[in-house]
Tab-separated table of C-alpha atoms and ligand atoms in Angstrom:
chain	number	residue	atom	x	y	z
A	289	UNK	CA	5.527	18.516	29.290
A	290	UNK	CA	6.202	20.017	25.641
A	291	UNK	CA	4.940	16.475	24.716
A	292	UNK	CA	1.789	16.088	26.337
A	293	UNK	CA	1.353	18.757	23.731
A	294	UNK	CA	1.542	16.908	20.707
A	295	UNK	CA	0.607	13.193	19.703
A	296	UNK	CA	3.314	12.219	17.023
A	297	UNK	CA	2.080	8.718	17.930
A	298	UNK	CA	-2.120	8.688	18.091
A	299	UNK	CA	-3.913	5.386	18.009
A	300	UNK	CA	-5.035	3.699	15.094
A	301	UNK	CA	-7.491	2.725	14.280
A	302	UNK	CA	-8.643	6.364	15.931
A	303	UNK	CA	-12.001	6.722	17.642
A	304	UNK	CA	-14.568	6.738	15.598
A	305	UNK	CA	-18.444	7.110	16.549
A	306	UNK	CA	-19.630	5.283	13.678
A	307	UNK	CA	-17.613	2.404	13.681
A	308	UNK	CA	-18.887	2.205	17.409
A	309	UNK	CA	-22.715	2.547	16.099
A	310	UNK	CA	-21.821	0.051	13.863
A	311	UNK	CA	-20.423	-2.515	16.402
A	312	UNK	CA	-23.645	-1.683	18.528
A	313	UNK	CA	-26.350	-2.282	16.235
A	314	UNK	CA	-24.200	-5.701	15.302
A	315	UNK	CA	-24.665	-6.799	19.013
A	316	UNK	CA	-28.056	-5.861	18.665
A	317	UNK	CA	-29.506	-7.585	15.651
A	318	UNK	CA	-27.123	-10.693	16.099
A	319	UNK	CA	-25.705	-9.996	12.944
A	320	UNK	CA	-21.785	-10.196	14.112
A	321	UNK	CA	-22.236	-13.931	14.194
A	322	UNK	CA	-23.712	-14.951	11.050
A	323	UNK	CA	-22.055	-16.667	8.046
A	324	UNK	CA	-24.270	-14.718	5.629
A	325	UNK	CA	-25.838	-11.684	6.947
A	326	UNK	CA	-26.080	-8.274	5.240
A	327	UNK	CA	-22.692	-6.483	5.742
A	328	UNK	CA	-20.045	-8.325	3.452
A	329	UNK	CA	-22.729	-7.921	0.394
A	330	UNK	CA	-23.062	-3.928	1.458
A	331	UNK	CA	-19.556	-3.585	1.642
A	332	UNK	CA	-18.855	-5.469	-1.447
A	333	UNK	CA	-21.649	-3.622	-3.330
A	334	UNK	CA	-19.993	-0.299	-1.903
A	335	UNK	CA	-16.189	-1.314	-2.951
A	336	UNK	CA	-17.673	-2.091	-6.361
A	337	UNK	CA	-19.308	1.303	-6.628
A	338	UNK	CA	-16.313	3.494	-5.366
A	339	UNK	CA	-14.207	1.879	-7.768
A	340	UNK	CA	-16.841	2.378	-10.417
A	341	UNK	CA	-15.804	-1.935	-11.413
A	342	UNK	CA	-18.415	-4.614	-11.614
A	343	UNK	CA	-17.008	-7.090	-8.990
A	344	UNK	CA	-15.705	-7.158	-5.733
A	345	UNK	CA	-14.151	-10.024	-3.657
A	346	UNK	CA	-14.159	-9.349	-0.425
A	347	UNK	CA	-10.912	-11.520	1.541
A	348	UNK	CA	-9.750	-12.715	4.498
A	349	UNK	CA	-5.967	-10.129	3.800
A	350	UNK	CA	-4.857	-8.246	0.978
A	351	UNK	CA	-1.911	-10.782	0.782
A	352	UNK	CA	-4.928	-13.829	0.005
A	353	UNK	CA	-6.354	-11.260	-2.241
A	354	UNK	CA	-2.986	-10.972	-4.031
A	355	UNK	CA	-2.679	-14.474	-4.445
A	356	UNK	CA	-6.291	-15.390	-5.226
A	357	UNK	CA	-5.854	-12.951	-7.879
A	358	UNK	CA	-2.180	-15.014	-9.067
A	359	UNK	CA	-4.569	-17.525	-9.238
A	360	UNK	CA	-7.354	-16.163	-10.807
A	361	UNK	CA	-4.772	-15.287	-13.591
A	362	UNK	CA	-3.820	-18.914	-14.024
A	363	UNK	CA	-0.136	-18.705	-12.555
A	364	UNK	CA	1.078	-21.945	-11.520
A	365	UNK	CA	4.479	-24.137	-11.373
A	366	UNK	CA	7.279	-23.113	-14.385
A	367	UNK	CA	5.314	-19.678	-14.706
A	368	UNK	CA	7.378	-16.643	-14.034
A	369	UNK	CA	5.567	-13.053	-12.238
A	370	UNK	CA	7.280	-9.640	-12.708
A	371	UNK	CA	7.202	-7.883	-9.981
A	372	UNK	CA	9.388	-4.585	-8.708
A	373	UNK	CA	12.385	-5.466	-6.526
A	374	UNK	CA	11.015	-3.177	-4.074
A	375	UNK	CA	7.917	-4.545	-2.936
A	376	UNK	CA	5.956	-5.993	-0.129
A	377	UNK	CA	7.638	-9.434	0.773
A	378	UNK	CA	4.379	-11.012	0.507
A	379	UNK	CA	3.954	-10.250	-3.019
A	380	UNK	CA	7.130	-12.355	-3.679
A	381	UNK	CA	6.139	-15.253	-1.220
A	382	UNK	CA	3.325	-14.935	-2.897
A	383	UNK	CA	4.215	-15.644	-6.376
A	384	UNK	CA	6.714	-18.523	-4.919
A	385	UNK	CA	4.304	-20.258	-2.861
A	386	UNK	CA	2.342	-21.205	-6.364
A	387	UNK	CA	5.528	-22.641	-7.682
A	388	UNK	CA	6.369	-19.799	-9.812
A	389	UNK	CA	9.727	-17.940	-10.300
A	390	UNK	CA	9.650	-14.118	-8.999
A	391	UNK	CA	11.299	-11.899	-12.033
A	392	UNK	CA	12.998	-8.750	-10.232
A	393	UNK	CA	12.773	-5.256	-12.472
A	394	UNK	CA	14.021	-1.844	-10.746
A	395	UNK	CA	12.823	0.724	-9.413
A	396	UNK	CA	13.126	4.491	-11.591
A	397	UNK	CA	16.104	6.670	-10.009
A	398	UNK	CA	13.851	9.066	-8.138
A	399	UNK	CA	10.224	6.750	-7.490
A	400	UNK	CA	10.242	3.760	-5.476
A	401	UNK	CA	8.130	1.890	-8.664
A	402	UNK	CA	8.974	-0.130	-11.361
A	403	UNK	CA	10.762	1.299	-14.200
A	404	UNK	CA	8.934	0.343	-17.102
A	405	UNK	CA	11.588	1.354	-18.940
A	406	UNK	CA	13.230	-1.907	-18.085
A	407	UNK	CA	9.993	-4.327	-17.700
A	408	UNK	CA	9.947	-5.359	-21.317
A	409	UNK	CA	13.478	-6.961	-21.103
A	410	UNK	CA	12.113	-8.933	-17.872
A	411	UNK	CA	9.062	-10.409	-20.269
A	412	UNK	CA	10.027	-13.767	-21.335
A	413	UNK	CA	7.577	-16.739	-22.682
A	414	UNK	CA	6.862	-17.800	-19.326
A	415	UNK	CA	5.738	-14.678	-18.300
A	416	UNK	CA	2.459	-15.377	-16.770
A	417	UNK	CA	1.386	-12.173	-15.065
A	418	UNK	CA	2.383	-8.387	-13.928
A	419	UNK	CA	2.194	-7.435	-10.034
A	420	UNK	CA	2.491	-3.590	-9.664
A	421	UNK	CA	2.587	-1.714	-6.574
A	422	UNK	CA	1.588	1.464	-5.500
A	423	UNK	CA	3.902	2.612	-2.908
A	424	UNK	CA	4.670	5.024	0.323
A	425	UNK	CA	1.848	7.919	-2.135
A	426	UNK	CA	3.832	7.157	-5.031
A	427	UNK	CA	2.192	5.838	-8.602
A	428	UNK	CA	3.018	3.133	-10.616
A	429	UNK	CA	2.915	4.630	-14.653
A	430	UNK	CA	-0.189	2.476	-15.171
A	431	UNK	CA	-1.119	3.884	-18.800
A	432	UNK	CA	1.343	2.854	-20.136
A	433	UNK	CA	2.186	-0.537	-18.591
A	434	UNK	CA	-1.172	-1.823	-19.438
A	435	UNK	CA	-0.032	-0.888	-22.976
A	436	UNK	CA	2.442	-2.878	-23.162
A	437	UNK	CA	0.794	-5.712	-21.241
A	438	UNK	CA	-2.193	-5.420	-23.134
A	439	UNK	CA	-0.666	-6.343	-25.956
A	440	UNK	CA	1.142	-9.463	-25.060
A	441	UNK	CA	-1.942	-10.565	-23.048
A	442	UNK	CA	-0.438	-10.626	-19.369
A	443	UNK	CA	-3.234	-9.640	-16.857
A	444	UNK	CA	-1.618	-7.215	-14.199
A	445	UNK	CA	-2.545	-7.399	-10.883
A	446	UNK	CA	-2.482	-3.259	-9.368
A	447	UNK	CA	-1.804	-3.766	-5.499
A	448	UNK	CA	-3.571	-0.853	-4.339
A	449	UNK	CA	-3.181	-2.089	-0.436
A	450	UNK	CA	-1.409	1.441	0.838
A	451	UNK	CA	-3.244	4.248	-1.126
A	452	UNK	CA	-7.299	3.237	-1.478
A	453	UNK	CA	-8.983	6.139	-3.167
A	454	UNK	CA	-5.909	7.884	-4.419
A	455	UNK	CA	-6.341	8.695	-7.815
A	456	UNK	CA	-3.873	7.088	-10.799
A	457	UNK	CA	-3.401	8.743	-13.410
A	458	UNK	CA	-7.250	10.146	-13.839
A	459	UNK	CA	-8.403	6.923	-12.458
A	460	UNK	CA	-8.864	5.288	-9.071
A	461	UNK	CA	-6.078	3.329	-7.649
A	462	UNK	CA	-7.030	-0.445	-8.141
A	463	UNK	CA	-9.034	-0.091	-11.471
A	464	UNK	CA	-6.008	0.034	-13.873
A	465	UNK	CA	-5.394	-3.205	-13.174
A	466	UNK	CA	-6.903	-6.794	-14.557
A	467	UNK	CA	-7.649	-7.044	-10.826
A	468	UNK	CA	-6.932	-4.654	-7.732
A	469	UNK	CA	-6.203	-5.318	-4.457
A	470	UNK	CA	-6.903	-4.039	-1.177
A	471	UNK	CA	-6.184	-4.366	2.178
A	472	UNK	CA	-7.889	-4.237	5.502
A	473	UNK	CA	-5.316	-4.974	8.129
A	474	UNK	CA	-4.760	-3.198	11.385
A	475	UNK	CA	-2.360	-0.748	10.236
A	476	UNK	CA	-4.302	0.431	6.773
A	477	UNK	CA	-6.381	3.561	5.537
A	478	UNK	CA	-9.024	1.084	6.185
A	479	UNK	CA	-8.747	-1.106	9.125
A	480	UNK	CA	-10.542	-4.176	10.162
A	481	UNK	CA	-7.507	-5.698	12.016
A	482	UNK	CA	-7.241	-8.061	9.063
A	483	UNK	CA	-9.194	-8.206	5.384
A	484	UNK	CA	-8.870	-7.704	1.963
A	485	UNK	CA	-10.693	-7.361	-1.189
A	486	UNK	CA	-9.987	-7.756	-4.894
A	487	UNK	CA	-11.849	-5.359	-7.739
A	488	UNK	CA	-11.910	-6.387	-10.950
A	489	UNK	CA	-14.321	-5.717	-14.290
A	490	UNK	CA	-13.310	-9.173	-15.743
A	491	UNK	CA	-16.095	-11.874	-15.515
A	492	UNK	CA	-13.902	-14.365	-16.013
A	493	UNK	CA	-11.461	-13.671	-13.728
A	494	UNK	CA	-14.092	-13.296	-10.924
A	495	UNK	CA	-15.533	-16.585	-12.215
A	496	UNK	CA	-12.144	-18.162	-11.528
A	497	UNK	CA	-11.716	-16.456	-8.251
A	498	UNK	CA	-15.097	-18.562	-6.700
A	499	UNK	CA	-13.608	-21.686	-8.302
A	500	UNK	CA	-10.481	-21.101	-6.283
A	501	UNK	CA	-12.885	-19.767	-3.024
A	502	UNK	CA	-15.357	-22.080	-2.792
A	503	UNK	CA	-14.955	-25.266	-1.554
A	504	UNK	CA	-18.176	-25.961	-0.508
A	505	UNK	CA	-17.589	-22.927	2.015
A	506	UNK	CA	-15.606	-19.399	1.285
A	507	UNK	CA	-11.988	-20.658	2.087
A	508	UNK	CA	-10.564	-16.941	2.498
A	509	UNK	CA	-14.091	-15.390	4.016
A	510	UNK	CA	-14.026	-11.800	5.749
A	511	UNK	CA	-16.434	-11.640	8.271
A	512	UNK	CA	-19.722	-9.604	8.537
A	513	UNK	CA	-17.638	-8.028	11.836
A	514	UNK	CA	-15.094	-7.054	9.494
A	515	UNK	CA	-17.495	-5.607	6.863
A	516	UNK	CA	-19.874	-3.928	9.224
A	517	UNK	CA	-16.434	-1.983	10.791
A	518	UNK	CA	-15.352	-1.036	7.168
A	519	UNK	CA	-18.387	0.380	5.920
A	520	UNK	CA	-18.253	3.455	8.323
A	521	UNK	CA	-14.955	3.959	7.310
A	522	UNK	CA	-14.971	3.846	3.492
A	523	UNK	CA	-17.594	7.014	3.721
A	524	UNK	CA	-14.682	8.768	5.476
A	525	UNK	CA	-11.919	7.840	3.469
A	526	UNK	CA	-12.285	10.489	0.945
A	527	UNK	CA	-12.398	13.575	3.346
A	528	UNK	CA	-9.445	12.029	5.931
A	529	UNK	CA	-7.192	10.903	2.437
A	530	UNK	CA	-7.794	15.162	1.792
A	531	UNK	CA	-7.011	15.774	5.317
A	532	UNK	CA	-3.678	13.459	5.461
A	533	UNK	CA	-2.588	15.255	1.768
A	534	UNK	CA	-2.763	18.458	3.449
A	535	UNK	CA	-0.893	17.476	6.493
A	536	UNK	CA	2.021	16.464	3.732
A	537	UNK	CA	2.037	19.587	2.359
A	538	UNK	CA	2.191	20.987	5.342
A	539	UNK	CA	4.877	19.061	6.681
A	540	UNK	CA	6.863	19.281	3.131
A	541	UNK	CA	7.117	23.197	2.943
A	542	UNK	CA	9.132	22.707	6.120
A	543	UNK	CA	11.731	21.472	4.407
A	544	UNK	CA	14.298	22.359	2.606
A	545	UNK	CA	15.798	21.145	-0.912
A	546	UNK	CA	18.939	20.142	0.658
A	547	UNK	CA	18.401	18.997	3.602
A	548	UNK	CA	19.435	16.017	5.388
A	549	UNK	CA	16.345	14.517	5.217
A	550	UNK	CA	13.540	15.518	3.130
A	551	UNK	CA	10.212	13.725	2.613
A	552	UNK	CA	9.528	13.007	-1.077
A	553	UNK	CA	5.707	12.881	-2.782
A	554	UNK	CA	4.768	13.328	-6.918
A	555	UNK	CA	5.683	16.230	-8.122
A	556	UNK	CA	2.811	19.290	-7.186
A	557	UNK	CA	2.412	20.025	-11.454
A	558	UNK	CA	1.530	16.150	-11.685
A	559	UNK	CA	-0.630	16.699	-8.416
A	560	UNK	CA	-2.091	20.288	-9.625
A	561	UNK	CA	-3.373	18.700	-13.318
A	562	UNK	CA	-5.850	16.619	-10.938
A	563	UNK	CA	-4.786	13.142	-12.537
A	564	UNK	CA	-2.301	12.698	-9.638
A	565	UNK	CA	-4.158	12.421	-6.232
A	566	UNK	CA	-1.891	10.548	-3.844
A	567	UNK	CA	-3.136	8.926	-0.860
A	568	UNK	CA	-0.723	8.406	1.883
A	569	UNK	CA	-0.486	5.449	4.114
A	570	UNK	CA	3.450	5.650	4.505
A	571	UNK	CA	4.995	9.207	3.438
A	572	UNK	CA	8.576	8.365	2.474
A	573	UNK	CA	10.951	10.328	3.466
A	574	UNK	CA	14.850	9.870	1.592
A	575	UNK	CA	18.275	10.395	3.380
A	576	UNK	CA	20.531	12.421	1.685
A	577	UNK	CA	23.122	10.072	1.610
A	578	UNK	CA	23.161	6.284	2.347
A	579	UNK	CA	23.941	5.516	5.958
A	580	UNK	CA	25.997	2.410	7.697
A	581	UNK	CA	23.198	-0.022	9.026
A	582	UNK	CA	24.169	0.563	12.794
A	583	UNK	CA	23.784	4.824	11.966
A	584	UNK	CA	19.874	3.658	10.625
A	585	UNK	CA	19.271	1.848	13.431
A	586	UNK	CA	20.195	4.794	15.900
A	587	UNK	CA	18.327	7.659	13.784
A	588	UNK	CA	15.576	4.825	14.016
A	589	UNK	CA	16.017	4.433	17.392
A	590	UNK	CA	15.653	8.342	18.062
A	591	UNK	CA	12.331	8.842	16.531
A	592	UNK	CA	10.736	6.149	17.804
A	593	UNK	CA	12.063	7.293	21.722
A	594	UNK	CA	10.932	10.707	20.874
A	595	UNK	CA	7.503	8.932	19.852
A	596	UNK	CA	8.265	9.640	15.953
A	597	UNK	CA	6.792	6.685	14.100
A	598	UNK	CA	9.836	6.888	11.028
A	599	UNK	CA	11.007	3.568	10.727
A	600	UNK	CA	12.896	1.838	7.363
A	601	UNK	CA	10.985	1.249	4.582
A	602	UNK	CA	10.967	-2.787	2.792
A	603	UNK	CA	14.521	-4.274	2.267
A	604	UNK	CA	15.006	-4.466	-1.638
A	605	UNK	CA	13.695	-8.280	-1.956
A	606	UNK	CA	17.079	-9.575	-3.809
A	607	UNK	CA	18.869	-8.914	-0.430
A	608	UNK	CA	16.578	-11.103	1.990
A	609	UNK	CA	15.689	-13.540	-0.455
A	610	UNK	CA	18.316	-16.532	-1.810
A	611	UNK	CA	19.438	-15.962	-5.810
A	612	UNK	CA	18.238	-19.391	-6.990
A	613	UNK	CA	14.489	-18.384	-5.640
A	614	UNK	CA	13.908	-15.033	-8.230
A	615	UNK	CA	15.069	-13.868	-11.261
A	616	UNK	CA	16.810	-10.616	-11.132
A	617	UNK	CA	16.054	-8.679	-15.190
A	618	UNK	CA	18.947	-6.602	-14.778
A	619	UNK	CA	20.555	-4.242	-12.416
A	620	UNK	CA	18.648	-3.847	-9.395
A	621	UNK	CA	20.515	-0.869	-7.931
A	622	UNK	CA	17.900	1.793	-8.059
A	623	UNK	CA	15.678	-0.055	-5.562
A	624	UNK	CA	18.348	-0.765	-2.906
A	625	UNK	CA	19.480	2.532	-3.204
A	626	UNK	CA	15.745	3.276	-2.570
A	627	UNK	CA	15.943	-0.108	0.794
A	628	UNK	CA	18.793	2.018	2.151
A	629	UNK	CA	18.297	5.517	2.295
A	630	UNK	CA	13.915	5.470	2.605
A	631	UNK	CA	12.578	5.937	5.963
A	632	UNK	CA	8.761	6.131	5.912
A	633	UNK	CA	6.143	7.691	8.450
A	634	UNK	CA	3.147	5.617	9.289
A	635	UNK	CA	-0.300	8.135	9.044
A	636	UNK	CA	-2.059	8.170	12.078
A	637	UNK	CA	-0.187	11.252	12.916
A	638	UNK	CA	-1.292	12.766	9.416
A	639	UNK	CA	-5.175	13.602	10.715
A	640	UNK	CA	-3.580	15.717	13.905
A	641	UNK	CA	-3.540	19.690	14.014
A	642	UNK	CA	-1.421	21.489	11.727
A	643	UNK	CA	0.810	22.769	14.454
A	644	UNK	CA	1.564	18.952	15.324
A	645	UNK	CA	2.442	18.652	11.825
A	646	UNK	CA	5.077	21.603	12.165
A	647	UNK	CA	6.101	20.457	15.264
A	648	UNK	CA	7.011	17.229	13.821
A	649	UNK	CA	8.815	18.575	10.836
A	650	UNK	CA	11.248	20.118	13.349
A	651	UNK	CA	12.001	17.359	15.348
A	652	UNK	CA	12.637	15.237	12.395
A	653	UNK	CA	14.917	17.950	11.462
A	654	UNK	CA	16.915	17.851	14.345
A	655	UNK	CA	17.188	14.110	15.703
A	656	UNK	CA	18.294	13.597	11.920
A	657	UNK	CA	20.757	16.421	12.062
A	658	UNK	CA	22.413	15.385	15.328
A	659	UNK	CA	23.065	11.472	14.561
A	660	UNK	CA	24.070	11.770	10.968
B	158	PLP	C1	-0.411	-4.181	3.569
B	158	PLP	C2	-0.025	-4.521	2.198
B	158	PLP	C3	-0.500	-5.690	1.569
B	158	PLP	C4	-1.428	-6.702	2.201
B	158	PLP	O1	-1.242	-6.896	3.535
B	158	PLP	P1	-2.230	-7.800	4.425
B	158	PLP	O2	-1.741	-7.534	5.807
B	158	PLP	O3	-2.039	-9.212	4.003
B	158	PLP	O4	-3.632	-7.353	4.208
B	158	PLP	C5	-0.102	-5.918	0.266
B	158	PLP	N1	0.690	-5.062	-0.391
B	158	PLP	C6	1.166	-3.934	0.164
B	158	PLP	C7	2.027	-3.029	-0.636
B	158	PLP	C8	0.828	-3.625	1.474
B	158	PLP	O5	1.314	-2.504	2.038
């Protein structure tokens, strides 16, 4: 009865009247079943001006937008890509399915992003781009990593896929880069079941991205469906990004320090200076210690009976992938330290009532309490 209460679980995407207007008016005009009609170039147009670039690609996924943009950057066979050992899986398929080698930097102790303190040792003459994630409302140190690539002339590609809008270091997440990218698929901020986009200021890179597009027809097209369902959306993203940041607050100040698990966001000084705006697709949440698989799998288990959607983050991509296919630069400890004791919360249940939020927090609490 006590849950009828509250949704931990709501649908996503979540009812929304303007999506529906949107898919309405499509039936209407005929415009859902065009190649070229006027939603993908609205969309586009509106991408480019919320991220304040001068290009945007729209794709069929984030993960063609990643590679397009490998592409775009000239990465091919013998090239190496740096990328963090804890990353989206498709980032490192990615990067091998051009015939490149994936080079493997850690994580920092307490962020699951690269350390840049140990990317420069990873740089080597074959070195052919940078892929940097921002993950689970955490930021990658951007400044300063397009410092140091800027000056040995790698093009970084800023995977912006889980926090559109947040704001990086005083700038939106996705512009730092040479190119951003962002995703569409079912489970995002910004859901057309599937889709991307890439955002980029570089001429020539967006030159090179038709070259590798069209083939006498877009080869990785989203559809005017797709764009027509975005648009709606992308004028709500900024209030429901506030909304979902609030709910995290919320749900942090019900825990404590020392607890056994405690959900973990930038620092509120970073966040209170304004540069730091998270935006929160997974909220991680760390174990305080690292648990046997089988005692994961059970706490895992727990939530998701009691309708709690906290499930394990990635696996640190050295431990699911063979040695001879990457590179490791280093000790990669930090990440699967990071692989083994992250659980993260999908959002949907971000945009309920604050009492949900509570309620949540103390369920958490206790299912964690009683199996560890
Ligand atoms: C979702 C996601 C992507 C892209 O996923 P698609 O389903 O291919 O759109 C890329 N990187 C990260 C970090 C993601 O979370």
């Amino acid at each position: 009865m006590i849950d009828s209460e509250f949704n931990f679980n709501p649908e996503w995407p979540c009812l929304d009247e303007d999506v529906r207007d949107a898919l309405f008016a499509m039936a209407s005009d005929g415009s859902w079943g065009r190649y070229h009609g006027p939603h993908c170039q609205a969309l586009s147009r509106a991408l480019s001006e919320f991220h304040s670039v001068a290009h945007c690609h729209l794709t069929c996924s984030g993960t063609a937008a990643v590679e397009l943009a490998l592409r775009a950057c000239g990465v091919s066979s013998s090239d190496e890509v740096i990328l963090s050992a804890y990353d989206f899986k498709a980032n490192f398929v990615n990067v091998l399915a051009l015939g490149a080698l994936p080079v493997l930097v850690d994580v920092t102790h307490d962020t699951p992003v690269i350390d840049l303190t140990k990317l420069e040792a990873a740089l080597s003459p074959a070195t052919r781009a940078i892929v940097v994630s921002h993950l689970h409302g955490f930021h990658a140190p951007m400044r300063d990593l397009m410092q140091l690539a800027q000056a040995r002339g790698i093009p970084v590609i800023e995977d912006a896929c889980q926090n559109p809008g947040a704001i990086v270091d005083g700038r939106m997440a996705g512009t730092w880069g040479d190119a951003g990218i962002l995703s569409f698929g079912g489970s995002k901020l910004l859901s057309a079941g599937r889709g991307g986009a890439i955002v980029t200021s570089r001429p020539e890179l967006t030159q090179r991205l038709q070259l590798h597009t069209q083939r006498g027809n877009d080869a990785y097209p989203l559809s005017e469906m797709q764009a027509a369902v975005l648009l709606p959306q992308l004028k709500r993203l900024p209030n429901r990004n506030q909304i979902r940041a609030a709910s995290v607050q919320n749900l942090i100040g019900q825990f404590s320090q020392n607890a056994v698990i405690t959900p973990v966001v930038i620092s509120e000084g970073a966040q209170s200076s304004g540069k730091e705006t998270p935006a929160y697709y997974k909220l991680p949440f760390l174990l305080q210690t690292s648990p046997s698989a089988e005692v994961k799998q059970s706490l895992v288990d727990a939530y998701h009976t009691a309708s709690i959607v906290l499930s394990p983050g990635f696996s640190a991509l050295h431990r699911i992938h063979a040695r001879s296919r990457y590179r490791a630069a280093g000790e990669l400890s930090c990440a699967e330290d990071f692989a083994n004791r992250l659980l993260t919360l999908h959002h949907p249940v971000l945009l309920q009532p604050e009492r949900t939020i509570a309620e949540l927090a103390k369920r958490i609490l206790d299912i964690t309490t009683i199996r560890l």
